Structure formats: structure tokens, C-alpha cells
CSV table of C-alpha atoms in Angstrom, one decimal:
chain,number,residue,atom,x,y,z
A,27,UNK,CA,23.4,192.4,-33.7
A,28,UNK,CA,25.4,191.2,-36.4
A,29,UNK,CA,23.9,187.9,-36.1
A,30,UNK,CA,20.2,189.7,-35.4
A,31,UNK,CA,20.9,191.3,-38.8
A,32,UNK,CA,22.0,187.7,-40.6
A,33,UNK,CA,19.0,186.0,-39.6
A,34,UNK,CA,17.0,189.2,-40.6
A,35,UNK,CA,18.6,189.3,-44.1
A,36,UNK,CA,17.7,185.6,-44.6
A,37,UNK,CA,14.2,186.0,-44.1
A,38,UNK,CA,14.3,187.9,-46.8
A,39,UNK,CA,13.3,185.2,-48.8
A,40,UNK,CA,9.7,185.0,-46.9
A,41,UNK,CA,8.4,187.8,-49.0
A,42,UNK,CA,7.6,188.2,-51.9
A,43,UNK,CA,9.0,192.2,-52.7
A,44,UNK,CA,12.0,193.8,-51.3
A,45,UNK,CA,10.6,196.8,-49.6
A,46,UNK,CA,8.0,194.4,-47.8
A,47,UNK,CA,11.0,192.8,-46.1
A,48,UNK,CA,12.8,196.4,-45.3
A,49,UNK,CA,9.7,197.1,-43.7
A,50,UNK,CA,9.2,193.8,-41.6
A,51,UNK,CA,13.4,194.6,-40.3
A,52,UNK,CA,12.1,198.3,-39.8
A,53,UNK,CA,9.3,196.5,-37.7
A,54,UNK,CA,11.8,194.0,-35.9
A,55,UNK,CA,14.1,196.6,-34.7
A,56,UNK,CA,10.8,198.7,-33.0
A,57,UNK,CA,10.2,195.7,-32.0
A,58,UNK,CA,13.3,195.6,-29.4
A,59,UNK,CA,12.9,199.7,-29.0
A,60,UNK,CA,9.7,200.5,-28.6
A,61,UNK,CA,8.4,201.8,-25.0
A,62,UNK,CA,5.2,200.8,-23.6
A,63,UNK,CA,2.7,198.7,-25.2
A,64,UNK,CA,4.4,196.6,-27.9
A,65,UNK,CA,1.3,198.0,-30.8
A,66,UNK,CA,1.9,198.6,-34.5
A,67,UNK,CA,2.2,202.5,-33.4
A,68,UNK,CA,5.0,201.5,-30.9
A,69,UNK,CA,7.4,199.4,-33.5
A,70,UNK,CA,7.0,202.0,-36.0
A,71,UNK,CA,7.7,205.0,-33.3
A,72,UNK,CA,10.1,202.8,-31.9
A,73,UNK,CA,12.4,202.2,-35.6
A,74,UNK,CA,11.4,206.2,-36.0
A,75,UNK,CA,8.7,205.5,-38.9
A,76,UNK,CA,5.7,207.3,-37.3
A,77,UNK,CA,5.3,210.4,-39.3
A,78,UNK,CA,4.6,208.4,-42.3
A,79,UNK,CA,1.6,206.3,-44.1
A,80,UNK,CA,0.8,203.4,-41.5
A,81,UNK,CA,-1.8,201.7,-43.3
A,82,UNK,CA,0.9,200.1,-45.5
A,83,UNK,CA,2.5,198.7,-42.5
A,84,UNK,CA,-1.2,197.3,-41.4
A,85,UNK,CA,-1.6,195.9,-44.9
A,86,UNK,CA,1.7,193.4,-44.5
A,87,UNK,CA,-0.1,191.2,-41.7
A,88,UNK,CA,-4.1,191.9,-42.9
A,89,UNK,CA,-3.3,190.7,-46.3
A,90,UNK,CA,-0.7,187.8,-45.6
A,91,UNK,CA,2.5,189.5,-46.8
A,92,UNK,CA,4.7,187.4,-44.7
A,93,UNK,CA,4.7,183.7,-45.3
A,94,UNK,CA,4.9,182.5,-42.1
A,95,UNK,CA,6.0,179.1,-42.4
A,96,UNK,CA,9.2,180.3,-44.4
A,97,UNK,CA,10.7,182.7,-41.5
A,98,UNK,CA,10.5,179.5,-39.2
A,99,UNK,CA,12.1,176.7,-41.9
A,100,UNK,CA,15.2,179.5,-42.0
A,101,UNK,CA,15.3,179.5,-38.2
A,102,UNK,CA,14.7,175.8,-38.2
A,103,UNK,CA,17.9,175.7,-40.5
A,104,UNK,CA,20.1,177.7,-38.7
A,105,UNK,CA,19.4,175.5,-36.2
A,106,UNK,CA,20.5,172.5,-37.2
A,107,UNK,CA,23.3,174.1,-38.5
A,108,UNK,CA,24.5,174.3,-34.8
A,109,UNK,CA,23.2,170.9,-34.3
A,110,UNK,CA,24.8,168.7,-36.9
A,111,UNK,CA,26.9,166.3,-34.4
A,112,UNK,CA,23.3,165.6,-32.5
A,113,UNK,CA,21.7,162.4,-33.1
A,114,UNK,CA,18.6,163.6,-32.5
A,115,UNK,CA,16.4,166.8,-32.0
A,116,UNK,CA,14.5,167.7,-28.7
A,117,UNK,CA,11.5,169.6,-29.5
A,118,UNK,CA,8.6,170.8,-26.6
A,119,UNK,CA,5.1,171.6,-27.8
A,120,UNK,CA,2.7,173.5,-25.3
A,121,UNK,CA,-0.1,176.0,-25.3
A,122,UNK,CA,-0.5,179.5,-24.0
A,123,UNK,CA,-3.3,182.0,-23.1
A,124,UNK,CA,-3.1,185.8,-24.4
A,125,UNK,CA,-5.9,187.7,-22.8
A,126,UNK,CA,-7.9,190.3,-24.2
A,127,UNK,CA,-10.2,192.7,-23.6
A,128,UNK,CA,-12.6,193.4,-27.1
A,129,UNK,CA,-15.3,191.2,-27.7
A,130,UNK,CA,-15.3,191.5,-31.2
A,131,UNK,CA,-11.6,190.1,-32.1
A,132,UNK,CA,-11.5,186.5,-34.2
A,133,UNK,CA,-10.4,184.0,-32.5
A,134,UNK,CA,-11.3,185.0,-28.9
A,135,UNK,CA,-13.5,183.0,-26.5
A,136,UNK,CA,-14.1,182.2,-22.7
A,137,UNK,CA,-10.9,180.2,-22.0
A,138,UNK,CA,-10.4,179.0,-18.3
A,139,UNK,CA,-7.4,180.4,-16.4
A,140,UNK,CA,-4.5,178.9,-16.1
A,141,UNK,CA,-3.5,181.2,-13.0
A,142,UNK,CA,-6.9,180.3,-10.9
A,143,UNK,CA,-6.9,178.3,-7.7
A,144,UNK,CA,-6.9,174.6,-8.1
A,145,UNK,CA,-10.4,174.6,-5.8
A,146,UNK,CA,-12.4,176.5,-8.4
A,147,UNK,CA,-12.4,177.3,-12.0
A,148,UNK,CA,-12.5,181.0,-13.2
A,149,UNK,CA,-13.1,182.3,-16.7
A,150,UNK,CA,-10.9,184.6,-18.6
A,151,UNK,CA,-11.3,186.4,-22.3
A,152,UNK,CA,-8.6,185.6,-24.5
A,153,UNK,CA,-6.9,183.6,-27.7
A,154,UNK,CA,-5.1,180.8,-27.5
A,155,UNK,CA,-2.0,179.8,-29.4
A,156,UNK,CA,0.0,176.2,-29.8
A,157,UNK,CA,3.9,176.8,-29.7
A,158,UNK,CA,6.3,174.5,-30.5
A,159,UNK,CA,10.2,175.1,-29.1
A,160,UNK,CA,13.6,173.3,-30.6
A,161,UNK,CA,16.1,172.9,-27.6
A,162,UNK,CA,19.4,174.1,-28.4
A,163,UNK,CA,21.8,172.8,-26.0
A,164,UNK,CA,25.5,174.1,-24.9
A,165,UNK,CA,26.9,170.3,-25.1
A,166,UNK,CA,25.9,166.6,-25.2
A,167,UNK,CA,25.3,165.2,-21.9
A,168,UNK,CA,24.1,167.0,-18.7
A,169,UNK,CA,23.5,170.5,-19.6
A,170,UNK,CA,21.5,174.0,-19.7
A,171,UNK,CA,19.6,174.5,-23.0
A,172,UNK,CA,17.9,177.0,-24.6
A,173,UNK,CA,14.7,176.7,-26.7
A,174,UNK,CA,14.2,178.6,-29.8
A,175,UNK,CA,10.5,179.0,-30.6
A,176,UNK,CA,10.3,177.4,-34.4
A,177,UNK,CA,5.8,177.6,-34.4
A,178,UNK,CA,3.4,179.9,-32.9
A,179,UNK,CA,0.1,178.6,-34.7
A,180,UNK,CA,-3.3,180.5,-33.7
A,181,UNK,CA,-6.1,177.9,-32.2
A,182,UNK,CA,-9.3,179.2,-32.1
A,183,UNK,CA,-11.9,177.5,-30.9
A,184,UNK,CA,-15.3,176.9,-33.1
A,185,UNK,CA,-18.4,179.4,-32.2
A,186,UNK,CA,-21.6,177.4,-30.4
A,187,UNK,CA,-24.8,178.3,-32.9
A,188,UNK,CA,-27.6,179.8,-30.9
A,189,UNK,CA,-30.7,178.0,-30.1
A,190,UNK,CA,-32.7,178.6,-33.2
A,191,UNK,CA,-29.8,176.4,-35.4
A,192,UNK,CA,-31.1,173.7,-37.6
A,193,UNK,CA,-29.8,170.1,-37.7
A,194,UNK,CA,-27.4,170.7,-40.7
A,195,UNK,CA,-25.8,173.9,-38.8
A,196,UNK,CA,-25.3,171.7,-35.4
A,197,UNK,CA,-23.8,168.9,-37.6
A,198,UNK,CA,-21.4,171.1,-38.9
A,199,UNK,CA,-20.5,172.8,-35.3
A,200,UNK,CA,-19.5,169.6,-34.5
A,201,UNK,CA,-17.5,168.8,-37.3
A,202,UNK,CA,-15.4,171.8,-36.7
A,203,UNK,CA,-15.0,171.5,-33.4
A,204,UNK,CA,-13.3,168.3,-34.0
A,205,UNK,CA,-11.0,169.6,-35.9
A,206,UNK,CA,-10.2,172.7,-33.8
A,207,UNK,CA,-9.7,170.7,-30.9
A,208,UNK,CA,-6.2,171.6,-29.3
A,209,UNK,CA,-5.1,167.8,-29.4
A,210,UNK,CA,-6.1,167.6,-32.9
A,211,UNK,CA,-3.9,171.0,-34.2
A,212,UNK,CA,-0.9,169.5,-31.8
A,213,UNK,CA,-1.1,166.7,-33.7
A,214,UNK,CA,-0.9,168.5,-36.9
A,215,UNK,CA,2.1,170.4,-35.8
A,216,UNK,CA,3.7,167.8,-34.9
A,217,UNK,CA,3.7,166.4,-38.3
A,218,UNK,CA,4.3,169.9,-39.8
A,219,UNK,CA,7.6,170.1,-38.3
A,220,UNK,CA,9.0,167.0,-39.5
A,221,UNK,CA,8.1,167.8,-42.4
A,222,UNK,CA,10.2,171.1,-42.3
A,223,UNK,CA,13.4,169.0,-40.7
A,224,UNK,CA,12.9,166.1,-43.7
A,225,UNK,CA,13.3,169.6,-45.6
A,226,UNK,CA,16.0,170.9,-43.7
A,227,UNK,CA,18.6,168.1,-44.6
A,228,UNK,CA,17.5,167.0,-41.2
A,229,UNK,CA,15.5,164.0,-42.3
A,230,UNK,CA,18.3,161.3,-40.8
A,231,UNK,CA,17.5,163.0,-37.2
A,232,UNK,CA,15.3,161.3,-34.6
A,233,UNK,CA,12.7,164.0,-33.3
A,234,UNK,CA,11.9,163.7,-29.8
A,235,UNK,CA,8.8,165.9,-28.4
A,236,UNK,CA,8.0,166.5,-24.9
A,237,UNK,CA,4.5,167.6,-24.0
A,238,UNK,CA,2.4,167.6,-21.0
A,239,UNK,CA,-1.0,165.3,-20.4
A,240,UNK,CA,-3.3,167.4,-22.1
A,241,UNK,CA,-1.1,165.9,-25.5
A,242,UNK,CA,-0.8,162.6,-24.2
A,243,UNK,CA,-3.8,161.3,-26.2
A,244,UNK,CA,-5.2,158.7,-28.3
A,245,UNK,CA,-5.5,161.5,-31.1
A,246,UNK,CA,-1.4,162.1,-30.9
A,247,UNK,CA,-0.3,159.1,-30.1
A,248,UNK,CA,-2.1,157.3,-32.9
A,249,UNK,CA,-1.2,159.3,-35.8
A,250,UNK,CA,2.7,160.1,-34.8
A,251,UNK,CA,4.6,160.3,-38.1
A,252,UNK,CA,7.8,158.1,-38.2
A,253,UNK,CA,11.3,158.7,-36.8
A,254,UNK,CA,9.3,160.7,-33.9
A,255,UNK,CA,9.4,159.9,-30.2
A,256,UNK,CA,7.1,161.7,-27.6
A,257,UNK,CA,7.3,161.7,-24.4
A,258,UNK,CA,4.4,162.6,-21.9
A,259,UNK,CA,3.0,162.9,-18.5
A,260,UNK,CA,0.2,160.7,-17.8
A,261,UNK,CA,-2.2,160.4,-15.1
A,262,UNK,CA,-1.3,158.6,-11.9
A,263,UNK,CA,-4.2,155.8,-12.4
A,264,UNK,CA,-3.5,155.0,-15.8
A,265,UNK,CA,-4.4,151.7,-16.9
A,266,UNK,CA,-1.4,150.1,-18.7
A,267,UNK,CA,-0.8,146.6,-20.2
A,268,UNK,CA,1.9,143.7,-20.3
A,269,UNK,CA,2.7,142.3,-23.4
A,270,UNK,CA,0.7,139.5,-24.2
A,271,UNK,CA,1.8,135.9,-23.6
A,272,UNK,CA,2.3,133.6,-26.5
A,273,UNK,CA,-0.5,130.7,-27.4
A,274,UNK,CA,-0.7,128.1,-29.7
A,275,UNK,CA,-4.7,127.9,-29.7
A,276,UNK,CA,-6.3,129.1,-32.8
A,277,UNK,CA,-8.1,132.2,-33.2
A,278,UNK,CA,-7.5,135.7,-33.2
A,279,UNK,CA,-4.3,136.5,-31.2
A,280,UNK,CA,-4.4,139.2,-28.3
A,281,UNK,CA,-3.0,142.6,-28.6
A,282,UNK,CA,-3.0,143.3,-25.1
A,283,UNK,CA,-1.6,140.7,-21.9
A,284,UNK,CA,-2.6,141.6,-18.5
A,285,UNK,CA,-3.1,145.1,-16.6
A,286,UNK,CA,-0.4,145.9,-14.5
A,287,UNK,CA,-0.3,147.9,-11.9
A,288,UNK,CA,-1.2,151.7,-12.0
A,289,UNK,CA,1.7,154.1,-11.7
A,290,UNK,CA,1.0,155.1,-8.2
A,291,UNK,CA,1.2,152.0,-7.0
A,292,UNK,CA,4.2,151.4,-8.7
A,293,UNK,CA,6.1,154.0,-7.3
A,294,UNK,CA,4.9,152.4,-3.7
A,295,UNK,CA,5.6,149.3,-4.1
A,296,UNK,CA,8.6,148.3,-2.4
A,297,UNK,CA,9.8,145.3,-4.6
A,298,UNK,CA,10.7,147.5,-7.6
A,299,UNK,CA,13.5,149.1,-6.9
A,300,UNK,CA,14.6,152.8,-7.6
A,301,UNK,CA,17.4,153.7,-9.6
A,302,UNK,CA,19.5,156.9,-9.7
A,303,UNK,CA,19.7,158.7,-12.9
A,304,UNK,CA,21.7,162.4,-13.4
A,305,UNK,CA,20.3,165.1,-15.4
A,306,UNK,CA,20.5,169.0,-15.7
A,307,UNK,CA,17.9,171.0,-13.8
A,308,UNK,CA,17.8,174.3,-12.3
A,309,UNK,CA,20.9,175.3,-12.8
A,310,UNK,CA,23.1,172.5,-11.9
A,311,UNK,CA,22.7,168.3,-12.1
A,312,UNK,CA,20.4,166.4,-10.1
A,313,UNK,CA,20.4,162.9,-8.7
A,314,UNK,CA,17.3,161.7,-10.1
A,315,UNK,CA,15.4,158.6,-8.4
A,316,UNK,CA,13.0,156.8,-11.1
A,317,UNK,CA,11.5,153.3,-11.5
A,318,UNK,CA,11.5,152.1,-15.0
A,319,UNK,CA,9.3,149.5,-16.7
A,320,UNK,CA,9.5,148.6,-20.6
A,321,UNK,CA,7.2,146.9,-23.1
A,322,UNK,CA,4.2,147.9,-21.9
A,323,UNK,CA,1.1,149.0,-23.7
A,324,UNK,CA,-1.8,151.7,-23.5
A,325,UNK,CA,-5.2,151.5,-25.6
A,326,UNK,CA,-4.9,155.1,-25.7
A,327,UNK,CA,-1.5,154.4,-28.0
A,328,UNK,CA,-3.0,152.0,-30.0
A,329,UNK,CA,-1.5,148.9,-30.8
A,330,UNK,CA,1.6,149.8,-32.9
A,331,UNK,CA,3.7,151.6,-29.8
A,332,UNK,CA,5.7,149.5,-27.3
A,333,UNK,CA,5.9,151.9,-24.3
A,334,UNK,CA,8.1,152.3,-21.3
A,335,UNK,CA,7.0,154.0,-17.9
A,336,UNK,CA,9.2,156.0,-16.0
A,337,UNK,CA,8.2,156.6,-12.7
A,338,UNK,CA,10.3,159.5,-10.9
A,339,UNK,CA,10.5,160.1,-7.3
A,340,UNK,CA,9.5,163.6,-5.9
A,341,UNK,CA,12.5,165.8,-4.5
A,342,UNK,CA,12.5,167.0,-1.2
A,343,UNK,CA,13.6,170.7,-0.2
A,344,UNK,CA,13.7,172.8,2.3
A,345,UNK,CA,11.7,176.9,2.5
A,346,UNK,CA,14.8,177.7,5.0
A,347,UNK,CA,17.5,176.1,6.7
A,348,UNK,CA,16.3,173.6,9.2
A,349,UNK,CA,12.8,174.1,8.0
A,350,UNK,CA,10.6,170.8,8.1
A,351,UNK,CA,11.0,168.7,4.7
A,352,UNK,CA,8.5,169.7,1.9
A,353,UNK,CA,8.2,167.6,-1.1
A,354,UNK,CA,7.5,168.2,-5.2
A,355,UNK,CA,4.9,165.9,-6.8
A,356,UNK,CA,6.0,162.8,-8.3
A,357,UNK,CA,5.9,162.5,-12.2
A,358,UNK,CA,4.8,159.4,-14.4
A,359,UNK,CA,6.0,160.0,-18.2
A,360,UNK,CA,5.8,157.1,-21.3
A,361,UNK,CA,7.9,156.8,-24.1
A,362,UNK,CA,6.7,155.7,-27.5
A,363,UNK,CA,10.5,154.8,-27.8
A,364,UNK,CA,10.7,151.3,-25.6
A,365,UNK,CA,14.9,151.5,-26.6
A,366,UNK,CA,15.3,155.6,-25.8
A,367,UNK,CA,18.2,155.5,-23.0
A,368,UNK,CA,16.8,157.1,-19.9
A,369,UNK,CA,19.1,159.4,-19.2
A,370,UNK,CA,18.6,161.1,-22.5
A,371,UNK,CA,14.9,160.5,-21.8
A,372,UNK,CA,14.8,162.4,-18.5
A,373,UNK,CA,17.1,165.4,-19.6
A,374,UNK,CA,14.9,165.6,-22.8
A,375,UNK,CA,11.6,166.2,-20.5
A,376,UNK,CA,13.1,168.3,-18.1
A,377,UNK,CA,14.9,170.7,-20.8
A,378,UNK,CA,10.7,171.2,-21.3
A,379,UNK,CA,11.0,174.0,-18.7
A,380,UNK,CA,12.5,176.1,-21.2
A,381,UNK,CA,9.3,176.9,-23.3
A,382,UNK,CA,7.4,178.1,-20.6
A,383,UNK,CA,10.3,180.8,-20.4
A,384,UNK,CA,9.9,181.3,-23.8
A,385,UNK,CA,6.2,182.4,-22.9
A,386,UNK,CA,7.2,184.7,-19.9
A,387,UNK,CA,9.7,186.5,-22.3
A,388,UNK,CA,7.5,186.9,-25.5
A,389,UNK,CA,4.9,188.2,-23.3
A,390,UNK,CA,6.5,190.6,-20.6
A,391,UNK,CA,10.1,191.5,-22.9
A,392,UNK,CA,8.5,191.0,-26.7
A,393,UNK,CA,4.4,192.0,-25.6
A,394,UNK,CA,3.2,189.2,-27.8
A,395,UNK,CA,-0.3,190.0,-27.9
A,396,UNK,CA,-0.5,193.4,-26.7
A,397,UNK,CA,-1.3,194.8,-30.4
A,398,UNK,CA,-4.6,196.2,-31.2
A,399,UNK,CA,-5.6,194.5,-34.4
A,400,UNK,CA,-9.1,193.3,-35.2
A,401,UNK,CA,-8.3,192.1,-38.8
A,402,UNK,CA,-8.4,187.9,-38.7
A,403,UNK,CA,-5.3,187.3,-40.9
A,404,UNK,CA,-3.8,189.9,-38.5
A,405,UNK,CA,-4.3,188.8,-35.8
A,406,UNK,CA,-3.6,185.1,-36.6
A,407,UNK,CA,-0.1,186.7,-38.4
A,408,UNK,CA,1.2,189.5,-35.9
A,409,UNK,CA,1.9,187.2,-32.8
A,410,UNK,CA,3.3,185.0,-34.7
């Protein structure tokens, strides 16, 4: 509780008035102690403020009286103090869906259900948020990490105009649709994180951010900020190219060389040997079999990135002792830093599971998204 109070006291800088800071501090305690749904009413009841006027509490979120970015900057500065000895900072980025029932809530729309079966697409009504978490490791190599959320950004989709819309309205919709697409928002959040690190005495540290396949695309890769490395998952049939051979002929130089086999073909090629690498995952150190290819290019990554490809052999497991051996799916990764050590690369990606743990804790323990608010600003600020 002393650490919790210390962070809350530092967060007072993110408010214009001390009374607002005190109200938010009470809400923070009420969030941890309330029973049932974590609404604003529940938070007020949890901190013993249910018999006072509630309107001022709602106005904190509806009138943007909390500077969310400054709150997260305080967490980033606290994080960096504990990671001074590390030469790089590992981050994870992913999006999550918060289910809603009200059709008039700003930013809500029909989304694909991530819990639906793979053979049938289901849809649910909800809101989409993008989160970035930093990996707080207990030591340097082969260890457990705890993901610390430092960004929770509302990412609504553009509202499609009706059939009677004019050409100007349709053009405006297409423009807004491009700006609000998830990969574009992810690219902007990575830039914002890099700027926050630069302003928090971490300008000399390399940022390594791990993402899934939905962010391993040209929108993110071609707009990566400086001193930032991306580790992303790719398809097994991705078209990769080697470096072009040096030619003495005149004319425009080639950017891409010959096409290499697909990642799946590389996994099945016995001529490319497997390498053993140890990394921490699921509570203990595991030995992974991988294949690594360096100095590759991908058209989606542009001309400026030299990539390394990592193929991870599926791990075998048995449901019960003596049962048939089952295998998980193979993983295919690319890294924009061609010189990053494979042990650090693999460990940084395996730590990414912690952001899924963040989502579970935020939705179950903290009740993220359960508050019944309809104001556009409150819908964006309160979950964050």
C-alpha cells in the first residue's frame, strides 16, 4: 500500500486541481474494494462516498479533467528507474474487445468474436482498445517478467454512411476509415511510446516491441521510429527475398534478390539445421529448436529494413502420462534488427503472453469496461 500511495501521490501532477486528485485517489481505492460490477457507483460505494453528490465525479471523465497521457508517463518513469541496468526495453502491443449491450454508446460496433470457433465467424457488439505493456523482468536472462500497462487507447471504427450519402460523404468516410484502422493506430502508439521514453531519460535505450500478425504489415513496418525494433509473427507462406547480387552493369540497381523458400518450406528443409536455444516460458526454462536466416528483405517492410527470419519448431506435449504425443503450431517470426541476439529475441517474444494476462486481470479483477457511461469522453477515458 505504501508503493500504491506513492504512485498515486506522483499522479497528482496530472490534474489541474488538488481536489480532483483527491477524488481520483478515492476512486482508485474504491475500484479495488468495490463488490459486484465496477461502475462509478460501485467505486463511490467502495470508498464510502455513496451519500454525497455524484455529478462532480462523472464530470471528471466527461470533461477531460484527467490527463491520461501524463498518468502513463509517470508509470513509465517509475518503470525506467527499475530498469536502469538494462540496455533495452521490451514492450508488447495488442488489441482487446470489451463487450457492450447499449447500441447508443459512442465507439461501439459489431466486431468479430475472438472466442468464436475457427470454422464460423461470430459477431459481438463492443468497443475496441489498443494496449501497450512494458516487460518488467526479474533479472537479465531466462527469467519471468511482469507486463506493466502504459497505454490503453480507444480505437473505434468509422461509421459507414447510409445509401443516400453523397460522394463527398463517402470520400470523407474512406479518409476517416484509413486513419482509424488498427494498424495505423498501432503505428501511432509506437511512435508515442518512443517519444515518452525519450522524455523519460531513456533516449539511449533500444525499444523492442513484439506484436502479432495483425501489426506485422507495411503500415507499421514502414513507419517505425528510430531506435525501435519490431518482432512480429508472419504467415507460413510469406514471400521473402535475399539480398541482390552485386552487378557491374549500368542502370537502376536491384533492391530485392532472388525469392527464398517460404517459412514453412524452410521448416521442412532438412538441409537447414536446427539450433537449440533456451528461454523462459510457462514457469520454467525450455529448450527451443529454431532455424535462423539473416539478411532478408520483404516488400511489406520496405527497402530500409534488413530482416532476420526465425522458425520455431512446435513443442510436443502429452495430455496425460502415456497418451499420444501432440504438437503445438509452429511459429514464424521476423525481426527488423538483423543483429539482435537470438536468445534475447526469442525471450522478448515469449514474454508477450503477459499482455494477455493483463487483459484478463483488467476485465475480471478491475472490471474494465463495466462502467455505464454514455459520454464520448468518458467512454474513452474511464477504461484507461
